[in-house]
Structures are given as C-alpha cells and as structure tokens.
PDB file of N, CA and C in Angstrom:
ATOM      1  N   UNK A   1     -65.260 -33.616  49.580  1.00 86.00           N
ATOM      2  CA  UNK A   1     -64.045 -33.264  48.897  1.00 86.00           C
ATOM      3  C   UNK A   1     -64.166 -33.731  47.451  1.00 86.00           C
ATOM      4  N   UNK A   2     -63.516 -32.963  46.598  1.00 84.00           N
ATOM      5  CA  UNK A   2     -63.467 -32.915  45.064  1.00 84.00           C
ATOM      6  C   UNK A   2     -62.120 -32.791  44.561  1.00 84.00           C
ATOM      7  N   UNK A   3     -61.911 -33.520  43.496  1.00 86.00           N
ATOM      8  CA  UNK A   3     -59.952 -33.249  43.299  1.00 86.00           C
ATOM      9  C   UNK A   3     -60.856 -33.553  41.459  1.00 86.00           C
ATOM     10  N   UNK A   4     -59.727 -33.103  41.057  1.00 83.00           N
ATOM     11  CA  UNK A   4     -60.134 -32.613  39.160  1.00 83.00           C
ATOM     12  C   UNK A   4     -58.690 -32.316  38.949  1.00 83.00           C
ATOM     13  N   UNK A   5     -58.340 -32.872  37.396  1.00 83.00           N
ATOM     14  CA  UNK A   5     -56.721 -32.931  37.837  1.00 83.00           C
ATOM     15  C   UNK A   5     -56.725 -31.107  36.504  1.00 83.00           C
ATOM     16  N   UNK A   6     -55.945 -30.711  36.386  1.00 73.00           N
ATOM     17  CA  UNK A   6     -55.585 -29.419  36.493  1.00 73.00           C
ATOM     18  C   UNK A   6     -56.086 -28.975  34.850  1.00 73.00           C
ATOM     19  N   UNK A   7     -56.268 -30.148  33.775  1.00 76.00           N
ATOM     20  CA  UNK A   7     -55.967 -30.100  32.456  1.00 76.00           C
ATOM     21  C   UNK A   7     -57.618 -30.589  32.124  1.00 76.00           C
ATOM     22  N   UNK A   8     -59.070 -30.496  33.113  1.00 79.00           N
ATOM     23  CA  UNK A   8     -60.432 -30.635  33.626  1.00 79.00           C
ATOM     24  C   UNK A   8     -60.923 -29.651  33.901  1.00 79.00           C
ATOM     25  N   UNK A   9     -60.145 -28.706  34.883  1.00 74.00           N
ATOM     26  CA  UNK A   9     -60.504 -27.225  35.077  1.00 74.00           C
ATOM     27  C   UNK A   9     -60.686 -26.338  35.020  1.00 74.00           C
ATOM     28  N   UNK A  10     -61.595 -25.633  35.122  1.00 72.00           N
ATOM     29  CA  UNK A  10     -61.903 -24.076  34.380  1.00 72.00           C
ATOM     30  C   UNK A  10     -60.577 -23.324  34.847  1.00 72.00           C
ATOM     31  N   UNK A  11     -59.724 -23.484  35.019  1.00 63.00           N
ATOM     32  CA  UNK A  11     -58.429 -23.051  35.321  1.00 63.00           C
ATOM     33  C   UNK A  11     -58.417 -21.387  35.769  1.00 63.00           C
ATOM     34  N   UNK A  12     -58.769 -20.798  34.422  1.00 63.00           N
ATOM     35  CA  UNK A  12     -58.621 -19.303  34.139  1.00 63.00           C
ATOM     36  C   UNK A  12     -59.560 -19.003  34.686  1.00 63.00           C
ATOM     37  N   UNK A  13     -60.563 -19.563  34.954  1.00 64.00           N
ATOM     38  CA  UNK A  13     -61.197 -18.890  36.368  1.00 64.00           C
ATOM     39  C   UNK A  13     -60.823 -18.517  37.539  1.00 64.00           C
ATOM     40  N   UNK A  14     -59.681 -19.448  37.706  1.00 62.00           N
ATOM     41  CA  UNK A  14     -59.058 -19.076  38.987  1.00 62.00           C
ATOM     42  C   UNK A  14     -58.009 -17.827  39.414  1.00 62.00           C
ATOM     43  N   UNK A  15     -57.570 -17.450  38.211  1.00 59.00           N
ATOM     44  CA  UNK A  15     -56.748 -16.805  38.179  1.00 59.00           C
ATOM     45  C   UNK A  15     -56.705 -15.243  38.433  1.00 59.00           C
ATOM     46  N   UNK A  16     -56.351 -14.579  39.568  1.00 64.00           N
ATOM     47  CA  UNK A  16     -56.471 -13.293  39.860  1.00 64.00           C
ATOM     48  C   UNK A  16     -55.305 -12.555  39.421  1.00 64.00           C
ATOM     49  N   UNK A  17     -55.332 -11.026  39.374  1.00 63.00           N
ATOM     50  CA  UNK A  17     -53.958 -10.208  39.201  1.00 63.00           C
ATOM     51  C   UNK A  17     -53.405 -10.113  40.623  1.00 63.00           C
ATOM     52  N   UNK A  18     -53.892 -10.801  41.674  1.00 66.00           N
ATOM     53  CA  UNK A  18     -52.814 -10.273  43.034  1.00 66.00           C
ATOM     54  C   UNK A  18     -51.846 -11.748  42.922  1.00 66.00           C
ATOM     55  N   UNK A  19     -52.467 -12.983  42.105  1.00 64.00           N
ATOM     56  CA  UNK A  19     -51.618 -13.920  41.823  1.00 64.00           C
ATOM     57  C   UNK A  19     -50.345 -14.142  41.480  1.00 64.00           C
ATOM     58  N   UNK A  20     -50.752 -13.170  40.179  1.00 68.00           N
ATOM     59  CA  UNK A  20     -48.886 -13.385  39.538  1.00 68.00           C
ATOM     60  C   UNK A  20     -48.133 -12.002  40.161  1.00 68.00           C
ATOM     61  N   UNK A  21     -46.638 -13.233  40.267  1.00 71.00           N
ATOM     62  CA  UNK A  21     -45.980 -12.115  41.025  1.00 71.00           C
ATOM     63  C   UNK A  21     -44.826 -11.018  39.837  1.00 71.00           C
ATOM     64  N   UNK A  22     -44.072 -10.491  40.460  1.00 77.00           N
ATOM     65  CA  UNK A  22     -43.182  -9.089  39.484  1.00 77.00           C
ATOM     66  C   UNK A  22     -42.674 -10.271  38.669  1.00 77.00           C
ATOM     67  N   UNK A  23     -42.244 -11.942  38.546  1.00 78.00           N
ATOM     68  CA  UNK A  23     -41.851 -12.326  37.665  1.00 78.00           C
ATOM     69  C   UNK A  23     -42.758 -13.021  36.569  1.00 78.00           C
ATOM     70  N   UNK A  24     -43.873 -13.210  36.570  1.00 69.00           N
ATOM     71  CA  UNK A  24     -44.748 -13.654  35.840  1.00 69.00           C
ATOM     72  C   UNK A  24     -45.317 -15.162  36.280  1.00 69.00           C
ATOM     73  N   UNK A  25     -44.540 -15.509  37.476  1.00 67.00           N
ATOM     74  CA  UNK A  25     -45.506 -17.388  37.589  1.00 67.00           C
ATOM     75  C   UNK A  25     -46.543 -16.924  38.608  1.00 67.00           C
ATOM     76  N   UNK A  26     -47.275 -17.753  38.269  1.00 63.00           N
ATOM     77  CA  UNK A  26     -48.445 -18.029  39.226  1.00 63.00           C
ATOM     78  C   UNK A  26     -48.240 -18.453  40.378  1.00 63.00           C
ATOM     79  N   UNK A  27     -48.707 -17.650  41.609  1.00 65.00           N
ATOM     80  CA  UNK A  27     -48.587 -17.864  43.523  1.00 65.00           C
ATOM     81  C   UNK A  27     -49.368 -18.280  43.463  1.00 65.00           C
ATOM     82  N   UNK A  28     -49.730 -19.875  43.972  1.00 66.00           N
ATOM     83  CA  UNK A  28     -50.887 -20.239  44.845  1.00 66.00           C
ATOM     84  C   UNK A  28     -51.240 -19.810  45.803  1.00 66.00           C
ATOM     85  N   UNK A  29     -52.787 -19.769  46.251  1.00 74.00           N
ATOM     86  CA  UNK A  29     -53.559 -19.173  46.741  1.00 74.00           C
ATOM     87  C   UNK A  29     -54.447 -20.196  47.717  1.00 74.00           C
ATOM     88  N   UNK A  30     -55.211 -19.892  48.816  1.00 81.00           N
ATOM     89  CA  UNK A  30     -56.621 -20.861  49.293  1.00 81.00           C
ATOM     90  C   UNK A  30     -57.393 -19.587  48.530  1.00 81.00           C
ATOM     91  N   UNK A  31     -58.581 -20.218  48.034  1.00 84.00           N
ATOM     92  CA  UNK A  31     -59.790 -19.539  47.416  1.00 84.00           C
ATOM     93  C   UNK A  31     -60.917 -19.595  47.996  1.00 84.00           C
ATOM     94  N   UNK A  32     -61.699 -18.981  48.648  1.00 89.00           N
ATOM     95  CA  UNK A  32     -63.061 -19.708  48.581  1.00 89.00           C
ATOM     96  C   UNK A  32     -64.667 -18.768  47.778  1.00 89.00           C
ATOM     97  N   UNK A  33     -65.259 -20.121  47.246  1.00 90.00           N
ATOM     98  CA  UNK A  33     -66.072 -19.624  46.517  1.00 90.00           C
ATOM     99  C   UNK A  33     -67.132 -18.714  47.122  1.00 90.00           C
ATOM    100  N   UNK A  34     -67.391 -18.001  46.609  1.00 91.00           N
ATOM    101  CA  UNK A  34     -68.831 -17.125  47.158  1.00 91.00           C
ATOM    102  C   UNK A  34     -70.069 -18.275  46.554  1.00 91.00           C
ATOM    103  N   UNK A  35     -71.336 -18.039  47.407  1.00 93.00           N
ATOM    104  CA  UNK A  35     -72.894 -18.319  46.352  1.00 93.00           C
ATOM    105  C   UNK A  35     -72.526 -19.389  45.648  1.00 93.00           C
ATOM    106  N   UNK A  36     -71.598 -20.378  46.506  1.00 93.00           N
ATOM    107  CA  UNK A  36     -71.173 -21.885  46.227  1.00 93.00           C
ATOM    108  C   UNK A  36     -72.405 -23.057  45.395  1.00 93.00           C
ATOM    109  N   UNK A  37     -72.729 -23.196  43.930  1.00 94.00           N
ATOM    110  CA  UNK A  37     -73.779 -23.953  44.003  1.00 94.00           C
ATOM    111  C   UNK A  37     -73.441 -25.400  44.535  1.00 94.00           C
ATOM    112  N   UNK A  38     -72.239 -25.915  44.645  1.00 94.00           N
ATOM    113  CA  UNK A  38     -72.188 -27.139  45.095  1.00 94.00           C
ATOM    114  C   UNK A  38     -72.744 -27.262  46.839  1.00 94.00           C
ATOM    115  N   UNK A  39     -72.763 -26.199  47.722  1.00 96.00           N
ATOM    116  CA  UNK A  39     -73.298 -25.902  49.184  1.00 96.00           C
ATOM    117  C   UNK A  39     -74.776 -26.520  48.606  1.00 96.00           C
ATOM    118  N   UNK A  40     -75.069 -25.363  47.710  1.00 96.00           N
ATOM    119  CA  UNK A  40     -76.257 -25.648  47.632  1.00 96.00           C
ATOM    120  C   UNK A  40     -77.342 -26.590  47.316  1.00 96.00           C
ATOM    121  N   UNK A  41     -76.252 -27.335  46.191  1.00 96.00           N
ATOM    122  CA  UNK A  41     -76.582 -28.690  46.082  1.00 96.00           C
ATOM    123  C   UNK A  41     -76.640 -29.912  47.312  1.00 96.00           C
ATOM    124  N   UNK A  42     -75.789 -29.598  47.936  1.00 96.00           N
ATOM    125  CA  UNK A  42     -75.695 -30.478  49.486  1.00 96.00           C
ATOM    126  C   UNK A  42     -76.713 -30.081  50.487  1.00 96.00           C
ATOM    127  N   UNK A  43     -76.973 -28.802  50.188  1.00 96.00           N
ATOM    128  CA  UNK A  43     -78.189 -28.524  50.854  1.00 96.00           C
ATOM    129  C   UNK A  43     -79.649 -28.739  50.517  1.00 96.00           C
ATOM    130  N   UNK A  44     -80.038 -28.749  49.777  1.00 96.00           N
ATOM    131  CA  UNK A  44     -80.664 -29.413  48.922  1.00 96.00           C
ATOM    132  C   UNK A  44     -81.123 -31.063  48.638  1.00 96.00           C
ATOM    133  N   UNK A  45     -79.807 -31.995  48.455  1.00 96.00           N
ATOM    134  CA  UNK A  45     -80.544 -32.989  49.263  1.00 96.00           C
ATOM    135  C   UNK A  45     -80.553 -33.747  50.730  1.00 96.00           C
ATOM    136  N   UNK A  46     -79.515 -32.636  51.201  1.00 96.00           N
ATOM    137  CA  UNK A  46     -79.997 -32.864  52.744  1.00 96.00           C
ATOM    138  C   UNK A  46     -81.387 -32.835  53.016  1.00 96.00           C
ATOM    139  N   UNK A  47     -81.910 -31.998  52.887  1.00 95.00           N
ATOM    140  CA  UNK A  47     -83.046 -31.378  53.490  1.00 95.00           C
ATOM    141  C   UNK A  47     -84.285 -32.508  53.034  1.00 95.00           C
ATOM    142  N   UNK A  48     -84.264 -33.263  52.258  1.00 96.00           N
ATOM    143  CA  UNK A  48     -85.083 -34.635  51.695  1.00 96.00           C
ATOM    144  C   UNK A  48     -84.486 -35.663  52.924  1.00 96.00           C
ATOM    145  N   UNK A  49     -83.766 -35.755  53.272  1.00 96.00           N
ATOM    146  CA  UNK A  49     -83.132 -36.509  54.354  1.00 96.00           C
ATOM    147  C   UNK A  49     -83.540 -35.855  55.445  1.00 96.00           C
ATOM    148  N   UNK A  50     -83.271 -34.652  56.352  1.00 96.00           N
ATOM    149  CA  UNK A  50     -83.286 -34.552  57.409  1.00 96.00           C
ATOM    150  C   UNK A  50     -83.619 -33.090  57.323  1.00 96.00           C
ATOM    151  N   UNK A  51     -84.986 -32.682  57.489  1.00 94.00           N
ATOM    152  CA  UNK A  51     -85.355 -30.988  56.737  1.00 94.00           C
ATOM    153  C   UNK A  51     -85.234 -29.975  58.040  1.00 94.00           C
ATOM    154  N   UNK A  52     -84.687 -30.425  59.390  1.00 95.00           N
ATOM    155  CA  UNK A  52     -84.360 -29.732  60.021  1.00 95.00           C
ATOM    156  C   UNK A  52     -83.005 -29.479  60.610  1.00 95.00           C
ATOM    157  N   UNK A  53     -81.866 -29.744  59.623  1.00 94.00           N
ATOM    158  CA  UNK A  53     -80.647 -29.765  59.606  1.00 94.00           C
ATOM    159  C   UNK A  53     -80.049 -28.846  59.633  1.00 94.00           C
ATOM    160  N   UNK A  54     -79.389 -28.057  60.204  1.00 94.00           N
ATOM    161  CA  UNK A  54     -78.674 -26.704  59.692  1.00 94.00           C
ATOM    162  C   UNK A  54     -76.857 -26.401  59.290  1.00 94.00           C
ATOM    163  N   UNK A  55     -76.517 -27.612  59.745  1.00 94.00           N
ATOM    164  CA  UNK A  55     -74.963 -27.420  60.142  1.00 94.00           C
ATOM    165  C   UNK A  55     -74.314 -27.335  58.353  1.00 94.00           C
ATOM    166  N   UNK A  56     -74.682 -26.992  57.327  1.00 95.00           N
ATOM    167  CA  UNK A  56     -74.489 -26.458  56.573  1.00 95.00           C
ATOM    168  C   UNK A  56     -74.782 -25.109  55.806  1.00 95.00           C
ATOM    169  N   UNK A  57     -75.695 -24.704  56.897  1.00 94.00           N
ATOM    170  CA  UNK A  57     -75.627 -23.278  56.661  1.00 94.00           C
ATOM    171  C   UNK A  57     -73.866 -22.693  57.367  1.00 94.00           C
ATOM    172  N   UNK A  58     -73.357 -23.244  57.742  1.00 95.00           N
ATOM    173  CA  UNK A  58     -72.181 -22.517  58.430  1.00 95.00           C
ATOM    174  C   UNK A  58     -71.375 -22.807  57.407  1.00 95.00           C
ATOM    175  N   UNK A  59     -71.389 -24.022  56.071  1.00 97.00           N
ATOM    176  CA  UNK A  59     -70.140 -24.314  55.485  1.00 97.00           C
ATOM    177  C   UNK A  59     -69.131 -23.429  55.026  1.00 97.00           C
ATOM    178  N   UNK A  60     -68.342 -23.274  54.142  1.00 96.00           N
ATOM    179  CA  UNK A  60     -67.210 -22.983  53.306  1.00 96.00           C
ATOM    180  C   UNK A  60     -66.998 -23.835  51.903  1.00 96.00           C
ATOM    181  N   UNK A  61     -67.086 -23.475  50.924  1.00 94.00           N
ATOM    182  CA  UNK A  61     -66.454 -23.896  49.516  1.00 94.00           C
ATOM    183  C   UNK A  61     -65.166 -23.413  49.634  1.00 94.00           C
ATOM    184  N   UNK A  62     -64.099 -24.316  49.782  1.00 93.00           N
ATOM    185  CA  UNK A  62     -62.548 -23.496  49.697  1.00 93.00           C
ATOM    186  C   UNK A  62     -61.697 -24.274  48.128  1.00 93.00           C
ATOM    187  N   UNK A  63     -61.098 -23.757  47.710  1.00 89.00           N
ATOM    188  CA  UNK A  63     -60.681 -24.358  46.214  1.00 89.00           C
ATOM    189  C   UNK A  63     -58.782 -24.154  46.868  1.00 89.00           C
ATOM    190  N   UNK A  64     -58.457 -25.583  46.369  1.00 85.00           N
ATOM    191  CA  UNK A  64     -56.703 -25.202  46.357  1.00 85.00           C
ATOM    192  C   UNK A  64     -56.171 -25.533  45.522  1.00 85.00           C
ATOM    193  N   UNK A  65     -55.854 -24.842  44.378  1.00 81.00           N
ATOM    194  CA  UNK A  65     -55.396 -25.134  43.263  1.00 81.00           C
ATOM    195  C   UNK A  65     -53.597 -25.600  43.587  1.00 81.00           C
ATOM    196  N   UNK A  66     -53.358 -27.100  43.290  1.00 78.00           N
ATOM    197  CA  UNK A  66     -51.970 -27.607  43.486  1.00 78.00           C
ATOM    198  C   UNK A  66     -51.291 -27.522  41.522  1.00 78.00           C
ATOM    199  N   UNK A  67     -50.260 -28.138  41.648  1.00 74.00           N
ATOM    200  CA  UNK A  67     -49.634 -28.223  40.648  1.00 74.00           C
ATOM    201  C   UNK A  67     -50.387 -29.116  39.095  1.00 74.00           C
ATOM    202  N   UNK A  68     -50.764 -30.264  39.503  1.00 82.00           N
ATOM    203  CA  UNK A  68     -51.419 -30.864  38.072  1.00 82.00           C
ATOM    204  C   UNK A  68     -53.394 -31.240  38.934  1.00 82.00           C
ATOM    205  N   UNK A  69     -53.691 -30.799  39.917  1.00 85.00           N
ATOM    206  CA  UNK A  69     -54.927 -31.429  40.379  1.00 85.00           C
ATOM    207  C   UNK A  69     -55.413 -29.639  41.222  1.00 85.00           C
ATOM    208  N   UNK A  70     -56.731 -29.691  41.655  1.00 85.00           N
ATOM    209  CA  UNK A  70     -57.432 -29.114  42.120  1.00 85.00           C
ATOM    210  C   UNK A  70     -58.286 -30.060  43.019  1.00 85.00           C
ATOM    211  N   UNK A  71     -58.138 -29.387  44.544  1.00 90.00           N
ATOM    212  CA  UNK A  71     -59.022 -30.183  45.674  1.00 90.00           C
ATOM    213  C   UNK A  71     -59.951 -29.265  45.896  1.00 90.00           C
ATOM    214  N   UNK A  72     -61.420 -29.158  46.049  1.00 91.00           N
ATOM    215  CA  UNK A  72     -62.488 -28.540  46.572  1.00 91.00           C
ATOM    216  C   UNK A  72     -62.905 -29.459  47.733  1.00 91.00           C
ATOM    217  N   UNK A  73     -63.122 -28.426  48.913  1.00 94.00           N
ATOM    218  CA  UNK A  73     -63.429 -29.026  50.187  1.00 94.00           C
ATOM    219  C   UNK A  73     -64.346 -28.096  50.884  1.00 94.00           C
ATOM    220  N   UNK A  74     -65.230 -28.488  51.460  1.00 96.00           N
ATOM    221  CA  UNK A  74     -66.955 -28.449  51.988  1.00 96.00           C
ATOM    222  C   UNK A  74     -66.611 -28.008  53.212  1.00 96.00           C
ATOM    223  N   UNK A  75     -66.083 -26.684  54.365  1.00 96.00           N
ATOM    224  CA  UNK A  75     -65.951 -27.519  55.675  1.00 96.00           C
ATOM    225  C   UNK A  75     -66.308 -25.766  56.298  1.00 96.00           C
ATOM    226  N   UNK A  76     -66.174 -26.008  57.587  1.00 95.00           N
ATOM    227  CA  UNK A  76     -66.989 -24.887  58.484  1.00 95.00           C
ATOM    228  C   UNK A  76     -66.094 -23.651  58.416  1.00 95.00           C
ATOM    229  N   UNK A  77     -64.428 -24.409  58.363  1.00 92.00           N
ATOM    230  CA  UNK A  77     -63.334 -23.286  58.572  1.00 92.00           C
ATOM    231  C   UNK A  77     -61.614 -24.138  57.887  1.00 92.00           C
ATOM    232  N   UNK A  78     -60.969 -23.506  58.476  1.00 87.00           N
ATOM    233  CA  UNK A  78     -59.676 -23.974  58.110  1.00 87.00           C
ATOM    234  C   UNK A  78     -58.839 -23.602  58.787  1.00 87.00           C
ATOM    235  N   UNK A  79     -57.699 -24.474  59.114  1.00 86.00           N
ATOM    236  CA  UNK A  79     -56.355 -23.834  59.971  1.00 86.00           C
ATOM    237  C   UNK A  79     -55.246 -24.114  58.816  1.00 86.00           C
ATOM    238  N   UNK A  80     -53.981 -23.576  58.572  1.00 79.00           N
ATOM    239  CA  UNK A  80     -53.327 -23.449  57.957  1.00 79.00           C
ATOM    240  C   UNK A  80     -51.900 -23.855  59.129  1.00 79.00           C
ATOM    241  N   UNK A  81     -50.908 -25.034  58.733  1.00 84.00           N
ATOM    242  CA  UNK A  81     -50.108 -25.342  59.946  1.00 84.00           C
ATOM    243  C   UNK A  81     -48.756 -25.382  58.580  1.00 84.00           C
ATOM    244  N   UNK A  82     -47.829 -24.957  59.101  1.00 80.00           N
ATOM    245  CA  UNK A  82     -46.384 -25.272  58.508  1.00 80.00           C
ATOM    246  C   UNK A  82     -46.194 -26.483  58.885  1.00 80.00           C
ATOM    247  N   UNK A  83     -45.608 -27.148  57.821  1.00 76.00           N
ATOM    248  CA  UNK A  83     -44.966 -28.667  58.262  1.00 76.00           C
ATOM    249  C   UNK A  83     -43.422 -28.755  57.897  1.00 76.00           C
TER     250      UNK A  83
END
C-alpha cells in the first residue's frame, strides 16, 4: 500500500470524462492501473528472493483517489461493502 497526499499527485492523470458529473465536481472512482510498473517492480525483486514465486502474477494495481490523499494497493481482487 501507497498513500501520497493529493497536492504530490499526478492528479490530472486521473481524471476521466465519465468522472465529472452534469454539475461539474468530480465522482470518485476505484481505478485500476493497466501494465502497472510498480507490479513490476515487486516482481522483480521478488524473483532475487524466491525465482519460483508466482502469486503476483495474479495481482491488481487499484488507485482510490480520496479527498486530500491517494491510496494505491497491490492485491489479487476487491470487495466493495456499504458501511
């Protein structure tokens, strides 16, 4: 996991047209990256550690852009629960 507070971030990268809505603010979104180099970086020095490892070929790069921070998280999948 990665958190970068909001005013660090390539920001406008994130930003799609299915985002903003008929009034102009920005809807948050879950994102996830394609051709993730940070996967790849983890994969990478895994494989100096343990070169027959695979359980990161299954990962996910997911990005959740919150109000003043951004969390990036590494993981196989995701459930989404109302609280």
């Amino acid at each position: 996991m990665q958190t970068t507070t909001i005013d660090c971030y390539p920001f406008s990268n994130l930003i799609i047209d299915e985002a903003i809505d008929e009034n102009g603010y920005f809807q948050r979104y879950l994102l996830e990256v394609t051709d993730s180099q940070w996967i790849k970086a983890l994969q990478d020095e895994l494989r100096l550690i343990d070169p027959h490892a695979t359980f990161l070929e299954k990962a996910h790069h997911y990005i959740f852009p919150f109000q003043d921070i951004v969390v990036e998280i590494i993981a196989w999948g995701y459930q989404l629960e109302e609280v």
